[in-house]
XYZ file of N, CA and C in Angstrom:
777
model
N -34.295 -16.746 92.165
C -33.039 -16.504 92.901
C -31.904 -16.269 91.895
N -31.286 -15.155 92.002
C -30.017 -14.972 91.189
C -28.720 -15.597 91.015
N -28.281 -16.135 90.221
C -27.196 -16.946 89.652
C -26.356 -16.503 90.518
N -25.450 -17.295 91.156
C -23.718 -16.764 91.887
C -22.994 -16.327 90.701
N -22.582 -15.346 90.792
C -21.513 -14.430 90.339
C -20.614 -15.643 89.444
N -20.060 -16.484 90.312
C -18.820 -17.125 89.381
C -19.484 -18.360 88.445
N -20.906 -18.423 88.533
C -21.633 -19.611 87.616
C -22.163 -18.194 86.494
N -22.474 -17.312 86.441
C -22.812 -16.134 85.488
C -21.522 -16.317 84.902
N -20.061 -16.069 85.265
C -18.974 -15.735 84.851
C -18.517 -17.190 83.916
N -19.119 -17.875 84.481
C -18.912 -19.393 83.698
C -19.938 -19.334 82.527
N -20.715 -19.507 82.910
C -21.737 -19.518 81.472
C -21.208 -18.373 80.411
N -20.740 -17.743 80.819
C -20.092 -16.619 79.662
C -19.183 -16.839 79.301
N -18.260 -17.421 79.786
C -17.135 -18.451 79.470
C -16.917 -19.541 78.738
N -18.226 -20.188 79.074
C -18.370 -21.144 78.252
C -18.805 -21.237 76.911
N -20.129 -20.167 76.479
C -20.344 -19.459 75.608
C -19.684 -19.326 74.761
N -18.180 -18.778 74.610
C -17.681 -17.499 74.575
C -16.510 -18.866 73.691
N -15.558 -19.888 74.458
C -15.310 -21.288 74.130
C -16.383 -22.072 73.072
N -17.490 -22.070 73.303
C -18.337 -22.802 72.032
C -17.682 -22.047 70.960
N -17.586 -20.852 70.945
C -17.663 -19.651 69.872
C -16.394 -19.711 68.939
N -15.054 -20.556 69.877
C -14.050 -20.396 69.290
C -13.117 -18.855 69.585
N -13.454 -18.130 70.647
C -13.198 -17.005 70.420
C -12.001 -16.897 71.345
N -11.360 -18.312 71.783
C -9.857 -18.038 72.936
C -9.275 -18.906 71.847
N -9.086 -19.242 70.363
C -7.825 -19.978 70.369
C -6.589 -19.561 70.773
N -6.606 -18.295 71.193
C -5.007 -18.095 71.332
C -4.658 -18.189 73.164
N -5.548 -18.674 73.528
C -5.614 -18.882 74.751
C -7.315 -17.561 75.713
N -6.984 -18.101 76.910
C -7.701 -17.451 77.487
C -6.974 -16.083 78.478
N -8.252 -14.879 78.290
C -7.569 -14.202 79.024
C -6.947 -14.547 80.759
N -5.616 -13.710 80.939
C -5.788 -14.406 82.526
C -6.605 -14.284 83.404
N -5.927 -14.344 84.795
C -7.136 -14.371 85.961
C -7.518 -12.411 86.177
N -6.430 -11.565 85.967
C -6.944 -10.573 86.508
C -7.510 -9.668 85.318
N -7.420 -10.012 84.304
C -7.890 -9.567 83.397
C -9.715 -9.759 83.611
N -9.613 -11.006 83.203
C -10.888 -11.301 84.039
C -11.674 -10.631 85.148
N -10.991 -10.382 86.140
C -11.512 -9.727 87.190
C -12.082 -7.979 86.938
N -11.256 -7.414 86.093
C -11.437 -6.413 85.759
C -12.270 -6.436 84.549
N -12.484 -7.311 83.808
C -13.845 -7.075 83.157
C -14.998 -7.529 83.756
N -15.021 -8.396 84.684
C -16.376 -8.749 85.141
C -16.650 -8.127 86.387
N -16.027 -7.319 87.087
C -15.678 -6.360 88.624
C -16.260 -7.423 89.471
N -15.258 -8.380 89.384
C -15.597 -9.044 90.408
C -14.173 -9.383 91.613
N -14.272 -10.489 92.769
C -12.818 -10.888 93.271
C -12.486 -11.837 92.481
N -10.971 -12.180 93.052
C -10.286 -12.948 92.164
C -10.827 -13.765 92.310
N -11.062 -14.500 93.617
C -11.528 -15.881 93.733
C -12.855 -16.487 92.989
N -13.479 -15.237 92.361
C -14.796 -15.816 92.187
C -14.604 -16.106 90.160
N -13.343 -15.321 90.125
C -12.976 -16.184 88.985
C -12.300 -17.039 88.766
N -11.416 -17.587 89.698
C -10.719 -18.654 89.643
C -11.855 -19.975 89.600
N -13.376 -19.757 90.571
C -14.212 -20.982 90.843
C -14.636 -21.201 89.455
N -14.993 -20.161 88.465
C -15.275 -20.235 87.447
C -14.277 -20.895 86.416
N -13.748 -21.029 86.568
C -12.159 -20.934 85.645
C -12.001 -22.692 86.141
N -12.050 -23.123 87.330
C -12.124 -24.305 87.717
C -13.400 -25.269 87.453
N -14.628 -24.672 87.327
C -15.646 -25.046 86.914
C -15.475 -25.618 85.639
N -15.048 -24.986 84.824
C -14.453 -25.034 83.228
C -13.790 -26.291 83.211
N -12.299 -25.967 83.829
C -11.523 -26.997 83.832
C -12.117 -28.590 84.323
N -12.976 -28.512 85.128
C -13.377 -30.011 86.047
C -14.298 -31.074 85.031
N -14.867 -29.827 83.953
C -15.727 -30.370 82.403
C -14.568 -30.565 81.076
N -13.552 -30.345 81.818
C -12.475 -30.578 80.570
C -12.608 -29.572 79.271
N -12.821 -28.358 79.669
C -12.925 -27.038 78.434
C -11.730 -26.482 78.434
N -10.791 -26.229 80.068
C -9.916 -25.560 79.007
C -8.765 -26.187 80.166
N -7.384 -26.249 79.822
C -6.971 -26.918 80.497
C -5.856 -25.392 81.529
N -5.115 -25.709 82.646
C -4.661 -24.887 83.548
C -3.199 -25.328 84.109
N -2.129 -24.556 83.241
C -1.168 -25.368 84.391
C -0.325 -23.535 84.644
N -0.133 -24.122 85.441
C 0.572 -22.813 86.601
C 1.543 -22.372 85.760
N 2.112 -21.072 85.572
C 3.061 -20.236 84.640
C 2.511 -20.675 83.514
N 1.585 -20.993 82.907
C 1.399 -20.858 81.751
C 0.108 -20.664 81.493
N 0.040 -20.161 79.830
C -1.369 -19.143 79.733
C -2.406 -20.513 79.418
N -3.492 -20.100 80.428
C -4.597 -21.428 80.247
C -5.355 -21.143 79.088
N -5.712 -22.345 78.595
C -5.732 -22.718 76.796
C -7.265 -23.266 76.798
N -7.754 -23.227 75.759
C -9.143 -24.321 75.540
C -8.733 -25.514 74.740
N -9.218 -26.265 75.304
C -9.115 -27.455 75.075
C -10.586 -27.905 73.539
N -9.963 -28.942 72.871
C -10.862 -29.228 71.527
C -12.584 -29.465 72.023
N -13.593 -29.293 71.453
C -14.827 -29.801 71.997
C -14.551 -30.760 71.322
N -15.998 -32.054 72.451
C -16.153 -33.217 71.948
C -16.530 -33.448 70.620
N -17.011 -34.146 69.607
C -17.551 -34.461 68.391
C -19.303 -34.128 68.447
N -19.855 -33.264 68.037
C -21.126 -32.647 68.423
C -21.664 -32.824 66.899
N -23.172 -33.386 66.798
C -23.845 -33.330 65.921
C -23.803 -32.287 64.861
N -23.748 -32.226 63.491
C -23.802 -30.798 62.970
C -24.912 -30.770 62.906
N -25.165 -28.745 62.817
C -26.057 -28.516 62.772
C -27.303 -28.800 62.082
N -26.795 -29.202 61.081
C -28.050 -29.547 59.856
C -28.882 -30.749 60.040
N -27.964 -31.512 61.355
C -28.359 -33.193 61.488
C -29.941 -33.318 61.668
N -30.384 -34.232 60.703
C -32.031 -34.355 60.197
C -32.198 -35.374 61.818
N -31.548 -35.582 62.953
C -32.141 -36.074 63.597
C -32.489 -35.236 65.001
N -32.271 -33.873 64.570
C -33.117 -32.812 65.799
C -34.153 -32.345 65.141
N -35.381 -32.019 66.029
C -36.504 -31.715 65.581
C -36.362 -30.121 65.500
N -36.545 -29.696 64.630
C -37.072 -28.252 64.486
C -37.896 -27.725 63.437
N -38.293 -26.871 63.947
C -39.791 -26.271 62.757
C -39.624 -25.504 61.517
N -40.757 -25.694 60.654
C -39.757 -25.350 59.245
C -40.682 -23.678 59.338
N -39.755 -22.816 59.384
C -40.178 -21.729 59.676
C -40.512 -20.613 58.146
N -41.459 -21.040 58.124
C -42.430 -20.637 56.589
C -41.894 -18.849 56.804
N -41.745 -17.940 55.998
C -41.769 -16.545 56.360
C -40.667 -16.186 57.052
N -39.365 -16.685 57.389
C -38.276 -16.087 58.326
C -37.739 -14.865 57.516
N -37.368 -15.087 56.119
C -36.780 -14.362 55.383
C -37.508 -12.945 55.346
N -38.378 -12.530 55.062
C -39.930 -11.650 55.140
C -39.611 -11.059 56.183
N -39.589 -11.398 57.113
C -39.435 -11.155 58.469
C -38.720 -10.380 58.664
N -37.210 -10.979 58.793
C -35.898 -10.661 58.726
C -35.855 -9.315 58.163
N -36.146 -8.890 56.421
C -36.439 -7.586 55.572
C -37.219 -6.591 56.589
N -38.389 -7.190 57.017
C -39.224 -5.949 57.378
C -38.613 -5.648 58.639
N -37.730 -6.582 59.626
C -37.515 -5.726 60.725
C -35.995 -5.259 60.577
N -35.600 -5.276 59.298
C -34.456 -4.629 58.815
C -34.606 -3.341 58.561
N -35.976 -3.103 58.046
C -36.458 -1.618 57.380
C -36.956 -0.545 58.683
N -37.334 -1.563 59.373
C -38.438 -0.872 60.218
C -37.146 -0.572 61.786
N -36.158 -0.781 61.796
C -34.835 -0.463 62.706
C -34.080 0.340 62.175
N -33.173 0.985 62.758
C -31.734 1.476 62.429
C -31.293 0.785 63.080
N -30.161 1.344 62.363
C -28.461 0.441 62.535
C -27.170 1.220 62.747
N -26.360 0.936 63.676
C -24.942 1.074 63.815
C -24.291 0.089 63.273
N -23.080 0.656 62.326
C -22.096 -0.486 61.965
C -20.587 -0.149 62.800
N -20.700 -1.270 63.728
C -19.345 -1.612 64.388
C -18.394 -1.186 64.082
N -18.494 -2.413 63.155
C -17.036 -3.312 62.285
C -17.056 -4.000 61.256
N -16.375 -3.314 60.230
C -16.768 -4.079 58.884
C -15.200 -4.500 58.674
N -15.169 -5.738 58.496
C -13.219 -6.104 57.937
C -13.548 -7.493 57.162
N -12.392 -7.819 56.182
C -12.393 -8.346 55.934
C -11.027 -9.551 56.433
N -11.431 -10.790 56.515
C -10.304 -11.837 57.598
C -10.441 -13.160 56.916
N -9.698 -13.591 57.320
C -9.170 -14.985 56.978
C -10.524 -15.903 57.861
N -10.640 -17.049 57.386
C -12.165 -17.552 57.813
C -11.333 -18.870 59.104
N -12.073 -18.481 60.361
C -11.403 -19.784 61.453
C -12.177 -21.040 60.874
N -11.688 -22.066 61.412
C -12.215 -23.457 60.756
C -13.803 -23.661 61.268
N -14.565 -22.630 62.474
C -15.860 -22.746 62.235
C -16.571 -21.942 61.381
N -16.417 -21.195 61.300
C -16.885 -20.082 59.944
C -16.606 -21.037 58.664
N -15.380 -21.415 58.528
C -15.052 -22.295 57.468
C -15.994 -23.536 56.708
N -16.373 -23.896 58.223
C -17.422 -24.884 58.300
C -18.521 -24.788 57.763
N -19.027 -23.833 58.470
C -20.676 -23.180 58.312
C -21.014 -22.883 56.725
N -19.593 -22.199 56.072
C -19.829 -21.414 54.873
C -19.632 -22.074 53.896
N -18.356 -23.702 54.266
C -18.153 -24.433 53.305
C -17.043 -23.877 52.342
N -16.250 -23.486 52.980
C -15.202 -22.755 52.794
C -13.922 -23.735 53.332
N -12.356 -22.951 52.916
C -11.679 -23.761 53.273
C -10.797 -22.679 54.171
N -10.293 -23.192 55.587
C -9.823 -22.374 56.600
C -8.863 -21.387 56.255
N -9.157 -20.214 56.464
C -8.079 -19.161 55.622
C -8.632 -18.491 54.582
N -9.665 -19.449 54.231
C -10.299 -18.150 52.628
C -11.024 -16.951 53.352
N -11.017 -15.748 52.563
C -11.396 -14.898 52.386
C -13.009 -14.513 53.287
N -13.314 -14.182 54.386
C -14.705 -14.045 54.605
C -14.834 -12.023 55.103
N -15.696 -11.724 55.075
C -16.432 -10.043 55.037
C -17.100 -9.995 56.942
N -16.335 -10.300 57.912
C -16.977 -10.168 58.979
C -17.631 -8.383 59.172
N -18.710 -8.452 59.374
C -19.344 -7.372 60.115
C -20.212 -7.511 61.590
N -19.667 -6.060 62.107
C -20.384 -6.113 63.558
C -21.306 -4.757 63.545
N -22.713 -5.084 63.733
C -23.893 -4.245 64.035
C -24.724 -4.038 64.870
N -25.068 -3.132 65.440
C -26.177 -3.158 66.672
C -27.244 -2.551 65.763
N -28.646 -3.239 66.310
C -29.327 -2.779 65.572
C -30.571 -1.748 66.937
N -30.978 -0.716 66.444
C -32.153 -0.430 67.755
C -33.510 -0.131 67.204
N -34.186 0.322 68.148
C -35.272 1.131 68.072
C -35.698 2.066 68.522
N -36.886 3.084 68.683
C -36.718 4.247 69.372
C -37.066 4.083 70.650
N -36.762 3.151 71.256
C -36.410 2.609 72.817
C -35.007 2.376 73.062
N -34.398 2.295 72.196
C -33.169 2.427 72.401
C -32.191 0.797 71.684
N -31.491 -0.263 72.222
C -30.660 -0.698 71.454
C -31.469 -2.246 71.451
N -31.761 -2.906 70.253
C -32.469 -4.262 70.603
C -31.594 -5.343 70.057
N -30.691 -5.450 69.002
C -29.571 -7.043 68.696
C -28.293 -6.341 68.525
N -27.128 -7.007 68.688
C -25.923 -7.234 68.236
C -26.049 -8.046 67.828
N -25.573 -7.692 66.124
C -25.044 -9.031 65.507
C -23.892 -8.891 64.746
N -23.271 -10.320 64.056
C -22.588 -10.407 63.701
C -22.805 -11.390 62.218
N -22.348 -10.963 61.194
C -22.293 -11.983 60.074
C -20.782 -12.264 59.265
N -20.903 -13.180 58.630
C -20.356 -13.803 58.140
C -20.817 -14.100 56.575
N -19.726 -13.333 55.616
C -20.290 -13.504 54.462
C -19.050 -13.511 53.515
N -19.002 -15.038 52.091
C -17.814 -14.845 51.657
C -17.074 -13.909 51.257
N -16.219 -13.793 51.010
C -15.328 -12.538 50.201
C -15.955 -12.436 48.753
N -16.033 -13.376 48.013
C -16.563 -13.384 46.678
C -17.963 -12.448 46.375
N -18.232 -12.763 47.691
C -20.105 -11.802 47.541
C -19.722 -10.692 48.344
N -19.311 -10.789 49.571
C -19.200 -9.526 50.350
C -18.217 -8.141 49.819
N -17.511 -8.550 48.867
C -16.668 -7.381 47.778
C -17.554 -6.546 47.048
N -18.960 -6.870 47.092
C -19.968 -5.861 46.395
C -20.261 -4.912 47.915
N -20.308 -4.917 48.970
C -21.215 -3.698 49.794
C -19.945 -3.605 51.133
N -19.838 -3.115 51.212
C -19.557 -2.705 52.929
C -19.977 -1.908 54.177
N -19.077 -0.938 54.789
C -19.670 -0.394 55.537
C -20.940 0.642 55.168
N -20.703 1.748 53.993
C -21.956 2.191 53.973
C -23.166 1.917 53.566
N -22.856 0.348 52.962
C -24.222 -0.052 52.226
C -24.769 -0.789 53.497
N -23.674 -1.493 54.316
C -24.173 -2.027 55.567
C -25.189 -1.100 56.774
N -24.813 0.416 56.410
C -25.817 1.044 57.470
C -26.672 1.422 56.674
N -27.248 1.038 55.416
C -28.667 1.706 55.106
C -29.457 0.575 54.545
N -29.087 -0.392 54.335
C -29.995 -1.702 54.115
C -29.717 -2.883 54.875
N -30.685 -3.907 54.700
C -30.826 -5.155 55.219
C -29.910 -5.928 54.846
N -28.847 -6.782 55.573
C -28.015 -7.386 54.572
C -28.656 -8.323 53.860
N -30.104 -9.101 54.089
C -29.822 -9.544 52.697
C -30.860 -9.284 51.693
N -30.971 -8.304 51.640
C -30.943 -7.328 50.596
C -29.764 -6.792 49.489
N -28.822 -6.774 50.377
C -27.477 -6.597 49.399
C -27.400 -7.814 49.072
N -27.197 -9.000 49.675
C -26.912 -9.864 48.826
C -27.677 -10.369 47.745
N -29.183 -9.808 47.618
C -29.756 -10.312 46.583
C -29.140 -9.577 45.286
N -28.712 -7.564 46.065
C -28.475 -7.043 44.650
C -26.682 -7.141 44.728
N -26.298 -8.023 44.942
C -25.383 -8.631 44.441
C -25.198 -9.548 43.680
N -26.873 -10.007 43.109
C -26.479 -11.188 42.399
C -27.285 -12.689 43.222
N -27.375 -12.543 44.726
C -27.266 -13.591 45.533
C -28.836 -14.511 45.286
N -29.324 -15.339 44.687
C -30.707 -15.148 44.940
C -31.141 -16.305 46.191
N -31.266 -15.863 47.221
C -31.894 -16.338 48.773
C -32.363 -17.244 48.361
N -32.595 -18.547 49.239
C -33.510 -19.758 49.002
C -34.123 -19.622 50.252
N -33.159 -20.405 51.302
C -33.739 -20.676 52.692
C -32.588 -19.878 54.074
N -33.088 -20.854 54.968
C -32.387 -20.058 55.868
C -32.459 -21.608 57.437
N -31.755 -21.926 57.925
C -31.817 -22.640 58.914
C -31.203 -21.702 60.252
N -32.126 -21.747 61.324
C -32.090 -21.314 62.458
C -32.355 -21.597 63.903
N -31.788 -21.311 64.269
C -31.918 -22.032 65.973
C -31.721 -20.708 67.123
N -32.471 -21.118 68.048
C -32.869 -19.729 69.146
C -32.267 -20.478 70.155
N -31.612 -20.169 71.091
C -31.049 -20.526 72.729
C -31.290 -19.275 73.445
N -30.293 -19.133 74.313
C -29.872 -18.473 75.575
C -28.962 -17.926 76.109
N -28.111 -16.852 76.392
C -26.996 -16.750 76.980
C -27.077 -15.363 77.666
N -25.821 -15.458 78.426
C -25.494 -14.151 79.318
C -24.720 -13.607 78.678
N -25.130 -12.161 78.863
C -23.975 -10.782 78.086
C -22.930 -11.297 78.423
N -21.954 -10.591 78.263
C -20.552 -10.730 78.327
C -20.637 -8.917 78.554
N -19.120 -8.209 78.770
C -19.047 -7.023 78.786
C -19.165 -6.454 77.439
N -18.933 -6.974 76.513
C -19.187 -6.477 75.118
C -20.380 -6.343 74.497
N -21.390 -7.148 74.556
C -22.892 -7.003 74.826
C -23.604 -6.178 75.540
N -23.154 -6.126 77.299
C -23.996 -5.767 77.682
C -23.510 -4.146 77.307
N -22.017 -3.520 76.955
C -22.031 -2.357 76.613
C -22.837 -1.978 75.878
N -22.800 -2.684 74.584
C -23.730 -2.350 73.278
C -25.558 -2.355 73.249
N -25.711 -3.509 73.952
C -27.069 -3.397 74.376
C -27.762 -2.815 75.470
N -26.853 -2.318 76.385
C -27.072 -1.548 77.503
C -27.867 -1.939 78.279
N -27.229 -3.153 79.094
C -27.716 -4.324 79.924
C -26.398 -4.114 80.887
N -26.840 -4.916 82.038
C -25.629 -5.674 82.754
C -25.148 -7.026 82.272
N -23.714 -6.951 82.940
C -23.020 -8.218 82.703
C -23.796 -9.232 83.315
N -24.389 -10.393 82.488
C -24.736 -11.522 82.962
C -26.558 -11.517 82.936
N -26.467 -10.051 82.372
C -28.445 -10.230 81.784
C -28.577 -11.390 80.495
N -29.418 -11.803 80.954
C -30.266 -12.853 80.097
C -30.346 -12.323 78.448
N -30.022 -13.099 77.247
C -30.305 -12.721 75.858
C -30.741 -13.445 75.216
N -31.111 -13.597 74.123
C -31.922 -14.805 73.254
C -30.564 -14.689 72.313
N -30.374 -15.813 71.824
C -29.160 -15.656 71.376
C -29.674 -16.660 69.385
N -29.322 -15.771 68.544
C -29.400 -16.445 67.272
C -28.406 -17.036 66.245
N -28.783 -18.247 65.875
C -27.517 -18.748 65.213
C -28.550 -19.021 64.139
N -28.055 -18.085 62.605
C -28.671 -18.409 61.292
C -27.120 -18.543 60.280
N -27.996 -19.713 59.206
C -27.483 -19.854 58.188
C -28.063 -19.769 57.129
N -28.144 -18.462 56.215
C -28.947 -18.346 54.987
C -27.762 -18.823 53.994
N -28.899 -19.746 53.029
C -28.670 -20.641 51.900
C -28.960 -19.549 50.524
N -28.042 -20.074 49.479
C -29.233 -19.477 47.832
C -29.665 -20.444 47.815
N -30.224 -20.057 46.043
C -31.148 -21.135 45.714
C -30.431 -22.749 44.993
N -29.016 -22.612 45.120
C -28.604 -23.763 44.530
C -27.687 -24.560 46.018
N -28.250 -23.589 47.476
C -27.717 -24.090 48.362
C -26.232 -24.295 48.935
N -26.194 -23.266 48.368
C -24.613 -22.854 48.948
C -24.566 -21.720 50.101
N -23.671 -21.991 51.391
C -23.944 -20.744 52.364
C -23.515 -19.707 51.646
N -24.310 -18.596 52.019
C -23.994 -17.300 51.912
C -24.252 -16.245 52.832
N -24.156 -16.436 54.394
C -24.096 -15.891 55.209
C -24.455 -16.650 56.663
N -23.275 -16.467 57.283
C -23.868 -17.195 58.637
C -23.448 -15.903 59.591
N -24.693 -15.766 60.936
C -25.074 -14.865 61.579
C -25.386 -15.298 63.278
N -24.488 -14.563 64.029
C -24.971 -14.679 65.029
C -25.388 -13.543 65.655
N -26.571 -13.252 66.440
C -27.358 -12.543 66.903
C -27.662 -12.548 67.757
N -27.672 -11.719 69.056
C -28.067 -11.492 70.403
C -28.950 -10.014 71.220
N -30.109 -10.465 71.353
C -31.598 -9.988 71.492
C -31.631 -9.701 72.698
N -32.098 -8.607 73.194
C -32.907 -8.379 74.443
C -33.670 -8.773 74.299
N -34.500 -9.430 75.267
C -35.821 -10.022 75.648
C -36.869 -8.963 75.869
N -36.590 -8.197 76.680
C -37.679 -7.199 76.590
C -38.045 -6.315 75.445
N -37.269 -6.429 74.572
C -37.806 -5.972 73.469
C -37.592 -6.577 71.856
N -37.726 -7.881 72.003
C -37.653 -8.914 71.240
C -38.675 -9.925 71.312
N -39.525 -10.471 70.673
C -40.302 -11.088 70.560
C -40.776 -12.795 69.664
N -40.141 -13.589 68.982
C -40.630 -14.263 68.204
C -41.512 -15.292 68.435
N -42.697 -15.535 67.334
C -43.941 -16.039 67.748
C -44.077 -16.925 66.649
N -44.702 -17.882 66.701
C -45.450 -18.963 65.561
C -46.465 -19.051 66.142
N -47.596 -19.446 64.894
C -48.462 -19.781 65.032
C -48.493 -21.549 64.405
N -48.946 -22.324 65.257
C -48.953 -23.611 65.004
C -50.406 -24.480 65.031
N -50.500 -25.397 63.819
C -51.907 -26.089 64.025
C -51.250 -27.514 63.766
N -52.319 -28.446 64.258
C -52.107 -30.121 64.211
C -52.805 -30.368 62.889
N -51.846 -31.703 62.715
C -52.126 -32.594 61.344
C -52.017 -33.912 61.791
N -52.381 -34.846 61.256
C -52.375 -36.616 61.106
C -53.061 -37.047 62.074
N -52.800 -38.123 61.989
C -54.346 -39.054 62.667
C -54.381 -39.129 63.827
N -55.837 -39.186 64.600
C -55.923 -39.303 65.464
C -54.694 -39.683 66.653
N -54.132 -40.653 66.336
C -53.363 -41.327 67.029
C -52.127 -40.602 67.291
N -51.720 -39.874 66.259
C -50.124 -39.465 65.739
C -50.376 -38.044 65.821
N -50.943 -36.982 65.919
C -51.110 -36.127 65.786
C -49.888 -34.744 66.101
N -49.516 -33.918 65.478
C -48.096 -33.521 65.340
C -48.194 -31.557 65.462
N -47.451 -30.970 66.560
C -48.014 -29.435 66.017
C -46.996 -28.981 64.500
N -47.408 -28.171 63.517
C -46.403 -27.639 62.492
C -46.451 -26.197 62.816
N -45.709 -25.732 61.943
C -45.848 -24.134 61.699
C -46.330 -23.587 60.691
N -47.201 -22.303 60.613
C -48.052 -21.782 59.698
C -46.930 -20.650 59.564
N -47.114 -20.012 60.467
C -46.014 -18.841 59.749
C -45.415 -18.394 61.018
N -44.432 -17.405 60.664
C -44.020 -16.733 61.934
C -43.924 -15.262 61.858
N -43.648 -14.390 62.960
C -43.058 -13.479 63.049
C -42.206 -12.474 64.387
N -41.383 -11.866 63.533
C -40.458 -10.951 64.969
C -41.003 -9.740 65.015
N -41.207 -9.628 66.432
C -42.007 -8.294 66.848
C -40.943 -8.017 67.800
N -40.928 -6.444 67.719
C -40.207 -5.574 68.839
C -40.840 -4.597 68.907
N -39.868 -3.794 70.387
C -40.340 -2.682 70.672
C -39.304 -1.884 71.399
């Protein structure tokens, strides 16, 4: 059964608030309406939905704001389970080679205090945002977005950005890759997505949040990424270890398949 209109419009909302992407407030109500073609009312339920979880707060004549999130585990916290994904990097290269690419938006900006975070940076320094769709000869399969310091990202930009993998440039910049920590969720397009990926507003995406490390463990690129499902794929293969009693699945390797 399909989501109501103003719980789609919320989850994208909410999304959108994790992301940091209203500090200067939120757009209003009819703005809203005209990007999501919907009635007013069905964004106001949304907009109230928000507010009743304490995300963004609403007072009449004035522009409604987001409110701080609670104190949330960081990401790195050794007390969520996730799999140590042998081969991501590999991966990453070959389905860099094996796609084309559109480059968005290449600029360089002052870093918000989550970027700041991620990169270990201090709010305001220097970061290389780029925006890319990447496809195949089916047509459009991720939007992404990275995040890479100024110090490294002053070696490549836009045209080195449409003919290689970024991190590829960053190796021949000097960068030498170690690891990479990553996490897969869920979300609904937004109108900016579903333009680029050529979906509707409120289709389903796999949504990627990476942080590639060098080898002395310093960020050097954080990336968010958003996948069609139908033509996105990632798979592990997993076998058990330890004793009888305790027995645990790991990961052997992985890989991203499209089409």
């Amino acid at each position: 059964m399909p989501l109501p209109k103003y719980h789609q419009i919320y989850l994208v909302l909410r999304e959108q608030l994790d992301e940091g992407r209203f500090a200067d407030g939120l757009p209003g109500e009819l703005a809203l309406v005209a990007q999501f073609g919907v009635a007013r009312v069905t964004v106001r339920r949304a907009l109230e939905q928000l507010a009743d979880e304490g995300l963004i707060a609403r007072n009449p004549g004035r522009r409604t704001r987001a409110l701080p999130p609670v104190a949330q585990a960081s990401a790195g916290s050794e007390s969520t389970g996730r799999a140590n994904l042998r081969g991501l990097l590999e991966n990453l290269v070959t389905m860099g080679l094996r796609t084309s690419v559109k480059v968005i938006d290449v600029a360089t900006i002052t870093a918000s205090s989550q970027v700041a975070e991620a990169l270990k940076l201090a709010p305001g320094d220097p970061v290389q945002k780029a925006v890319r769709v990447r496809s195949t000869r089916e047509g459009p399969l991720s939007h992404i977005t990275t995040y890479v310091p100024g110090d490294i990202a002053r070696r490549f930009g836009r045209r080195e950005l449409a003919k290689k993998p970024i991190l590829m440039l960053l190796e021949e910049s000097g960068v030498k890759v170690g690891r990479a920590h990553q996490t897969i969720s869920a979300r609904l397009a937004d109108n900016v997505l579903a333009e680029h990926l050529e979906v509707s507003v409120g289709s389903a995406l796999l949504a990627v949040r990476r942080l590639v490390y060098d080898d002395a463990e310093r960020p050097v690129q954080w990336l968010h990424g958003f996948y069609r499902p139908d033509r996105y794929t990632y798979e592990m293969q997993l076998s058990r270890v330890g004793d009888v009693d305790a027995k645990v699945w790991v990961s052997q390797d992985v890989s991203a398949q499209f089409n």
